[in-house]
Tab-separated table of C-alpha atoms in Angstrom:
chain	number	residue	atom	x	y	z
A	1	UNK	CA	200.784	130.348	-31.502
A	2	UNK	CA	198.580	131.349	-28.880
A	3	UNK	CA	198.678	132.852	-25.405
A	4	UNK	CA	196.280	132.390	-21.781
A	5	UNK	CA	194.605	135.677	-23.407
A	6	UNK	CA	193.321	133.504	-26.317
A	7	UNK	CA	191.480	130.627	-24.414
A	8	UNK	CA	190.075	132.755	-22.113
A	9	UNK	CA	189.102	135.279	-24.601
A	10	UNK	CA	187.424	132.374	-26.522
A	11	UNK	CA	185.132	131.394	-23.827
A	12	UNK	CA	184.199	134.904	-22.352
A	13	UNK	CA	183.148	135.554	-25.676
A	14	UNK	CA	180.767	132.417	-25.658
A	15	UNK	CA	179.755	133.669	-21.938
A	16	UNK	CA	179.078	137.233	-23.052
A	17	UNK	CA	177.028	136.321	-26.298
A	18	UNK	CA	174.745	133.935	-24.401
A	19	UNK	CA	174.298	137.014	-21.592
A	20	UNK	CA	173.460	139.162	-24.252
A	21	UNK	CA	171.381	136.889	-26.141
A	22	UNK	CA	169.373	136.106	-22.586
A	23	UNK	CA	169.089	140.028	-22.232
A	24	UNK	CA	167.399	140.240	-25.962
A	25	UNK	CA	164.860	137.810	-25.025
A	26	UNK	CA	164.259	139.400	-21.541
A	27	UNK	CA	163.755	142.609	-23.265
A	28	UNK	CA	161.822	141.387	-26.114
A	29	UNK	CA	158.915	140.269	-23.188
A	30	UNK	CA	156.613	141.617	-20.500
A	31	UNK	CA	156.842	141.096	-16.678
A	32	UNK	CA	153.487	138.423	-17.918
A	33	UNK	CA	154.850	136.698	-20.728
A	34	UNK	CA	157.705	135.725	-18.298
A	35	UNK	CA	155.911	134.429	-15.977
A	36	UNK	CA	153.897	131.938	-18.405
A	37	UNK	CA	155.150	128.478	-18.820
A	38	UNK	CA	157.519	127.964	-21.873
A	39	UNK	CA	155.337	125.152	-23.406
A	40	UNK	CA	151.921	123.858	-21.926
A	41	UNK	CA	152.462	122.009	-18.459
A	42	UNK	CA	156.466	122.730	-18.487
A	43	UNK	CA	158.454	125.590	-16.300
A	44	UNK	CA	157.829	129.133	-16.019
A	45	UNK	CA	160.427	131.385	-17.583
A	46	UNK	CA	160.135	133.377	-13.806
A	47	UNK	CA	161.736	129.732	-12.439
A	48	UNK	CA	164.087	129.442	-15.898
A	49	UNK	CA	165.322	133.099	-14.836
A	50	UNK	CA	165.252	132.647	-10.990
A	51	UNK	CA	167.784	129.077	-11.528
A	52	UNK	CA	169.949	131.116	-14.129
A	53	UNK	CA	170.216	133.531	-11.114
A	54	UNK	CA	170.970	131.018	-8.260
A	55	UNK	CA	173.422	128.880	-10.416
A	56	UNK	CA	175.535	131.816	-11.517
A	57	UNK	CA	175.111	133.156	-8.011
A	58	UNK	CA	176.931	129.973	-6.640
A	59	UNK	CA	180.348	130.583	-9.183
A	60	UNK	CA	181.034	133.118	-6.322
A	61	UNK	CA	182.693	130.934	-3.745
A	62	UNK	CA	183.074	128.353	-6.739
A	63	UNK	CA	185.623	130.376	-8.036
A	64	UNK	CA	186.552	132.383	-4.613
A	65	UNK	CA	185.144	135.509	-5.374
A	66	UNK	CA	183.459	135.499	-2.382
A	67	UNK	CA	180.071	134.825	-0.615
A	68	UNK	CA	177.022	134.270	-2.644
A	69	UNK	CA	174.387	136.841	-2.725
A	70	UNK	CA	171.413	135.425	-3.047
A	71	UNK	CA	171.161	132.051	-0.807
A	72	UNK	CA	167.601	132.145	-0.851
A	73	UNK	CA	167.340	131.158	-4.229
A	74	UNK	CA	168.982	128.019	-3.928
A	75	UNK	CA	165.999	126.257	-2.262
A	76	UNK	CA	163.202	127.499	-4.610
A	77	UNK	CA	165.233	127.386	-8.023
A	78	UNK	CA	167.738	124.782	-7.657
A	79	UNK	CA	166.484	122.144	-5.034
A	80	UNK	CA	162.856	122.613	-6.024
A	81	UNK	CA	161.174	122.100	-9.258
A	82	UNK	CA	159.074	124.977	-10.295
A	83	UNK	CA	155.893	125.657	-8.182
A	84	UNK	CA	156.916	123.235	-5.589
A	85	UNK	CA	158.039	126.610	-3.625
A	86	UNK	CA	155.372	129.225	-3.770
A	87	UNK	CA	156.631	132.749	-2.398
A	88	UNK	CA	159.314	133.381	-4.880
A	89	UNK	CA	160.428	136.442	-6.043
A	90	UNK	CA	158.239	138.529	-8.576
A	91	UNK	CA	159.084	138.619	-11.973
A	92	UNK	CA	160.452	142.183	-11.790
A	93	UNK	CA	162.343	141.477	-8.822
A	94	UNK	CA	164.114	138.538	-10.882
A	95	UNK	CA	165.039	140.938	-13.750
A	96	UNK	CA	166.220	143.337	-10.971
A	97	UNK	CA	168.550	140.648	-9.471
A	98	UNK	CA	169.556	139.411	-12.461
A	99	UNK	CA	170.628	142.393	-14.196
A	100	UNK	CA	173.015	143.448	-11.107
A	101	UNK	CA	174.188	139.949	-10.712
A	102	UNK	CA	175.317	140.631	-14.375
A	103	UNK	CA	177.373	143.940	-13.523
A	104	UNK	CA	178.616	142.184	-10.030
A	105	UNK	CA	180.373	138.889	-12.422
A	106	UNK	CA	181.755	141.155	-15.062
A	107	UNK	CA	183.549	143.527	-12.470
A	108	UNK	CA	184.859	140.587	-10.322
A	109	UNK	CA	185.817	138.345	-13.749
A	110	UNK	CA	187.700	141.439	-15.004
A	111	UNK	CA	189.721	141.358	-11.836
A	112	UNK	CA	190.938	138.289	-12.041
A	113	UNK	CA	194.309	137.641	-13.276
A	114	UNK	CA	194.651	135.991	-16.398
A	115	UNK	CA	197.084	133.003	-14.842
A	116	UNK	CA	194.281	132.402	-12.254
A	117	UNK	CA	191.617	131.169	-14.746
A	118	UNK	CA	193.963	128.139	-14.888
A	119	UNK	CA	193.898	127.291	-11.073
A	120	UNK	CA	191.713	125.044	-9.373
A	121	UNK	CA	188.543	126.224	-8.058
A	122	UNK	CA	187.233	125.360	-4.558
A	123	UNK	CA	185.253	122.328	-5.503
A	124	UNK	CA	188.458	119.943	-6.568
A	125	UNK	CA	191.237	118.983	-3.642
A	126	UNK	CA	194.961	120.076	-4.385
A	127	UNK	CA	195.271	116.099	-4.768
A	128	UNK	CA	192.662	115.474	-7.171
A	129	UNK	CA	193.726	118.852	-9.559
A	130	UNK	CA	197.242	117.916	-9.795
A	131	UNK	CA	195.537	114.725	-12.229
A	132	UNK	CA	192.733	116.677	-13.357
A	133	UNK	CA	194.436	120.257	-14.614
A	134	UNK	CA	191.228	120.725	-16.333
A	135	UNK	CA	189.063	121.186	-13.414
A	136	UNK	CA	190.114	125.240	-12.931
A	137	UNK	CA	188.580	128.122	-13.034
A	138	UNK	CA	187.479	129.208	-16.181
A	139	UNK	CA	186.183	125.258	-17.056
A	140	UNK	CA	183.348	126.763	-14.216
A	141	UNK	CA	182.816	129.282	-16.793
A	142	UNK	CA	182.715	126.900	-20.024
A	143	UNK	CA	180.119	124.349	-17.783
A	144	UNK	CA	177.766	127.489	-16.663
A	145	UNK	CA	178.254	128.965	-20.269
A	146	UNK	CA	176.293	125.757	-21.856
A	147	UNK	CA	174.053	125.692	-18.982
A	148	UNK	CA	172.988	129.356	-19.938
A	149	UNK	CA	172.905	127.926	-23.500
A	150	UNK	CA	170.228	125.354	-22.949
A	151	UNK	CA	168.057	127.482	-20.830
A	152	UNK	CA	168.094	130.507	-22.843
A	153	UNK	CA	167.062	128.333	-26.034
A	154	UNK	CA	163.930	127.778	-23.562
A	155	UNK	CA	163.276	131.205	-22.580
A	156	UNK	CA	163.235	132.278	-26.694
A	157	UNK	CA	159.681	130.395	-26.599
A	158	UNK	CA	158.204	133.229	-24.361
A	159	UNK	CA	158.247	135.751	-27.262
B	1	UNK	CA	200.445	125.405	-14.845
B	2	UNK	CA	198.446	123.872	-18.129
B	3	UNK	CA	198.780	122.245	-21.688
B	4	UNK	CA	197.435	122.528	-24.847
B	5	UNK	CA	195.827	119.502	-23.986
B	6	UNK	CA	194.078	120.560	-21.069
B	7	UNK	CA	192.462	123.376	-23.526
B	8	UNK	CA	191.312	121.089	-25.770
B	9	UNK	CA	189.679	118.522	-22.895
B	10	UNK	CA	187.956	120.921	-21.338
B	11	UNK	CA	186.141	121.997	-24.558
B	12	UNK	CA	185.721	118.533	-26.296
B	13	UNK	CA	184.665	117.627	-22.627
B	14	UNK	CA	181.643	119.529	-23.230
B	15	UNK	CA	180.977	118.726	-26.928
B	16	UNK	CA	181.031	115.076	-26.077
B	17	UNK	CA	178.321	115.621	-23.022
B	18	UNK	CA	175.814	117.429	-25.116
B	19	UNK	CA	176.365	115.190	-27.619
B	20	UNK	CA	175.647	112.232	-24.789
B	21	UNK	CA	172.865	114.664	-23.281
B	22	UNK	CA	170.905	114.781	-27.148
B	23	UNK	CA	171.326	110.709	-27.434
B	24	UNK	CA	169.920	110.158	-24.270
B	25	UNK	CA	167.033	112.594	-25.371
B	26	UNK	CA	166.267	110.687	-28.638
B	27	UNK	CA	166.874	106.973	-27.032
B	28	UNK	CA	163.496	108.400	-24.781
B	29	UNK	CA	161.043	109.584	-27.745
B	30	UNK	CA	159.967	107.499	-30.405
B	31	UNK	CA	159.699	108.755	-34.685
B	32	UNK	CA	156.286	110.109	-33.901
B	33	UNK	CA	157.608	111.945	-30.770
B	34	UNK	CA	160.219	113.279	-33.136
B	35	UNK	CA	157.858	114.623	-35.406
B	36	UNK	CA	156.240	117.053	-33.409
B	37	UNK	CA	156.527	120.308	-32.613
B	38	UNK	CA	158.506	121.365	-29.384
B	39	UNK	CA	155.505	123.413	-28.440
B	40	UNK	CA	152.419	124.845	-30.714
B	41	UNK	CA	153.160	126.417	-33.821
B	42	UNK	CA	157.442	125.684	-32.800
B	43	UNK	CA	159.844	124.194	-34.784
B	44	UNK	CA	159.668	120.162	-35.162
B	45	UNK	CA	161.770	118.017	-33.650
B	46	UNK	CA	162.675	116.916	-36.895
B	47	UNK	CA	163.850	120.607	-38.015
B	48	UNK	CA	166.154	120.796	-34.940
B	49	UNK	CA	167.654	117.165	-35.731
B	50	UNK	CA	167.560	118.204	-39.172
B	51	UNK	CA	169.517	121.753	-38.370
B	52	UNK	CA	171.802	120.134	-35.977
B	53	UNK	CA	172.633	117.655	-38.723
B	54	UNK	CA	173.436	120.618	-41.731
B	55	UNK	CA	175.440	122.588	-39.036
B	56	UNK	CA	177.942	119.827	-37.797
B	57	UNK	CA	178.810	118.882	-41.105
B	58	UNK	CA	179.557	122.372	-41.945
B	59	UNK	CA	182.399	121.714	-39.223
B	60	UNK	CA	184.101	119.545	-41.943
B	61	UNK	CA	185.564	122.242	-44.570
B	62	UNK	CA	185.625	125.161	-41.889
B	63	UNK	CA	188.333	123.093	-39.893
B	64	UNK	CA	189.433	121.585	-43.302
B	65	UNK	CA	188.757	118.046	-42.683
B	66	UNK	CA	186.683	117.267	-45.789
B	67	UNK	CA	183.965	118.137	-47.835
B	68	UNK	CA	179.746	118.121	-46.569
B	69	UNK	CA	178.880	114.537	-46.356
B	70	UNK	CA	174.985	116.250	-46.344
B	71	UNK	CA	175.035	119.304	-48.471
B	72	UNK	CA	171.295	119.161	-49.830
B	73	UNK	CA	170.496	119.057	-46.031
B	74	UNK	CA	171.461	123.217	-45.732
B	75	UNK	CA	168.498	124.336	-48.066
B	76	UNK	CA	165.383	122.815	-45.613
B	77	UNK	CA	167.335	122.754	-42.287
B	78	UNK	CA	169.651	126.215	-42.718
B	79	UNK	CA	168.290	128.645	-45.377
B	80	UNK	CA	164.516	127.383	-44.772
B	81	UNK	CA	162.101	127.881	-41.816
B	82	UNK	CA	160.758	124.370	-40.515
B	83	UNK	CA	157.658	123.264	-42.902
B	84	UNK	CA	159.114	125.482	-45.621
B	85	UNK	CA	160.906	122.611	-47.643
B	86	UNK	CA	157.868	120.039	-47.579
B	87	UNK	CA	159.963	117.137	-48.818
B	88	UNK	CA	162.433	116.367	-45.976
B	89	UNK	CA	164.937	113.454	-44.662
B	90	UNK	CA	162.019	111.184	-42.457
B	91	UNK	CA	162.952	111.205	-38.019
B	92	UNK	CA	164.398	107.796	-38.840
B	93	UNK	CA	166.496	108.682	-41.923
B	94	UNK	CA	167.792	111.788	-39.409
B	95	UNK	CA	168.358	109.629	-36.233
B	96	UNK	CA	170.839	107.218	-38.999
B	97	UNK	CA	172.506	110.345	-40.317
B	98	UNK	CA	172.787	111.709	-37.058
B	99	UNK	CA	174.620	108.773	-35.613
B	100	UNK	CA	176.669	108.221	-38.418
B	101	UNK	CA	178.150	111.701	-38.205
B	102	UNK	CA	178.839	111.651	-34.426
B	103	UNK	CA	180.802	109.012	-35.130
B	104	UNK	CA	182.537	110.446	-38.330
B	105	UNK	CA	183.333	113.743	-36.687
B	106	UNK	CA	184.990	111.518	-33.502
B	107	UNK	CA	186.679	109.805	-35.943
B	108	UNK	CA	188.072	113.016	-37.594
B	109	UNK	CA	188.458	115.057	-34.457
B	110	UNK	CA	190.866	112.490	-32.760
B	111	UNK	CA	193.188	112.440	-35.868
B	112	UNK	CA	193.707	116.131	-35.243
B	113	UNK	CA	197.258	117.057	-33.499
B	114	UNK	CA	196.959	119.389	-30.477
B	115	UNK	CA	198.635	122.077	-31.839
B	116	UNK	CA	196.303	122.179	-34.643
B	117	UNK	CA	193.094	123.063	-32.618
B	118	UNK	CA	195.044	126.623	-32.479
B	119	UNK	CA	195.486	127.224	-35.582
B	120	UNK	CA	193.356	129.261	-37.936
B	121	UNK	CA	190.110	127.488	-39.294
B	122	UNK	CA	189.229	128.299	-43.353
B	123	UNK	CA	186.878	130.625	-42.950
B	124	UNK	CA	189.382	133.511	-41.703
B	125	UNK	CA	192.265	134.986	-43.380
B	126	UNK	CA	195.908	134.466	-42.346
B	127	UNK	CA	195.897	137.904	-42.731
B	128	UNK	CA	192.676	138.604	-39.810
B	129	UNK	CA	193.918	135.309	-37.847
B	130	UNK	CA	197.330	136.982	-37.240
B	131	UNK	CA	195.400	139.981	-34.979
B	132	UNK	CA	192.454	137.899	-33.914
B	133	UNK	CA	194.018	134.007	-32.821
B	134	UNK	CA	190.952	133.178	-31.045
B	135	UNK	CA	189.081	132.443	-34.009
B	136	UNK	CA	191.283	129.108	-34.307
B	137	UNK	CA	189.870	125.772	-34.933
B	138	UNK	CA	188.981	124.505	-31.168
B	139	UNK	CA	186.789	127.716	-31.409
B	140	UNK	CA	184.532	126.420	-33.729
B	141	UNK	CA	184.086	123.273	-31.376
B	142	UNK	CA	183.269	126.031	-28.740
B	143	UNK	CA	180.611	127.409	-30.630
B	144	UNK	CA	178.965	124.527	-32.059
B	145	UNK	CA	178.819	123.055	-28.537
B	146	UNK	CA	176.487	126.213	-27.287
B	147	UNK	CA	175.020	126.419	-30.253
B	148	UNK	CA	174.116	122.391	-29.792
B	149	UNK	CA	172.967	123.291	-26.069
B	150	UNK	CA	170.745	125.665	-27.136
B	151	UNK	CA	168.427	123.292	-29.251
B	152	UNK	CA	169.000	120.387	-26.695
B	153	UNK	CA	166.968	122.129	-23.837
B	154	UNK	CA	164.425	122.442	-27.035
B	155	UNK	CA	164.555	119.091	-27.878
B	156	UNK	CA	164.476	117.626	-24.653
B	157	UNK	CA	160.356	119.103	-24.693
B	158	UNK	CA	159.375	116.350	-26.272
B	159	UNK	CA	160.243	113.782	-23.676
């Protein structure tokens, strides 16, 4: 009753809506409003925006699709809490990065074979995927799509 | 290369961790915690318990598993806007509802056969499910689990 097309139609959907839904918001606000904190003393959306960037940015080689693109990101948005790093990138530089990161995954997602979603990715051992099936590719893209979920709902309190 | 089964853990994977992620968020804040707002002039944390709350038990009759335990919850928590509907369910009569449904919907979710999850949920027609099979029951799961992201980053502002 249903085919490899199905599942992974079911959660590019999900992944697609919440990119969309992030876009909305993005252009629903100004360069300033994004880089104001989301709620008094919590993160900026610039740092919600720049660790959106940096985590999608590492389902490159996740998935082997090749290098990441933006290393530099890692430290400031992913090992550091917000304003622990202070030369970051502006906020139009983040929208800049973050719309072509957006084109880059789409083209290299639409390349890969339907069959593929269900191998492992390059973070679980042949050993280790031969007990855990479920720890393939396009699970990387159901974890990241509810990661996008929770930070998005963050980045609505900017408008 | 995969099962139904691996389909269905992967998603209900997910579901169950933001389900664990929200717990852990109301174990940390206390009724009076739960009672504010997320940020000034935001929704409560007692709307987004509250909405949480109407939309999982909508779950029941869309994957035909029963009636709304908590139908007279949709009016102030769906259809209204947070301080709309001024007589509301109090944080502790939520936090008891809430935990009683998780617990219901395991209950009914593990007496569903795997080849179930693919097939259509109520709200589509046989006739529409026949060209579009992703809207199936594990779907809905999929949904409800971003949607259920989303207002856990929200909620978790008021730790």
């Amino acid at each position: 009753m249903y085919t490899n097309n199905t599942i992974i139609k079911m959660v590019f959907d999900r992944w697609y809506a919440l990119i969309k839904n992030c876009d909305t918001i993005l252009d629903a606000i100004t360069d300033e409003q994004l880089q104001k904190e989301i709620a008094p003393n919590r993160n900026r959306g610039t740092y919600l925006l720049g660790h959106l960037i940096a985590v999608h940015d590492d389902m490159l080689p996740l998935l082997g699709l090749g290098e990441r693109q933006y290393p530099e990101l890692t430290e400031p948005f992913i090992k550091s809490a917000d304003k622990v790093v202070t030369q970051v990138p502006s906020a139009a530089t983040l929208r800049a990065i973050w719309t072509k990161q957006c084109e880059l995954l789409k083209q290299k997602f639409e390349a890969v074979k339907a069959e593929e979603w269900f191998e492992k990715h390059t973070a679980v051992s042949a050993e280790d995927f031969m007990n855990e099936p479920h720890r393939n590719k396009l699970n990387i893209i159901l974890t990241r799509t509810t990661h996008l979920a929770y930070h998005t709902g963050l980045l609505a309190l900017l408008k």
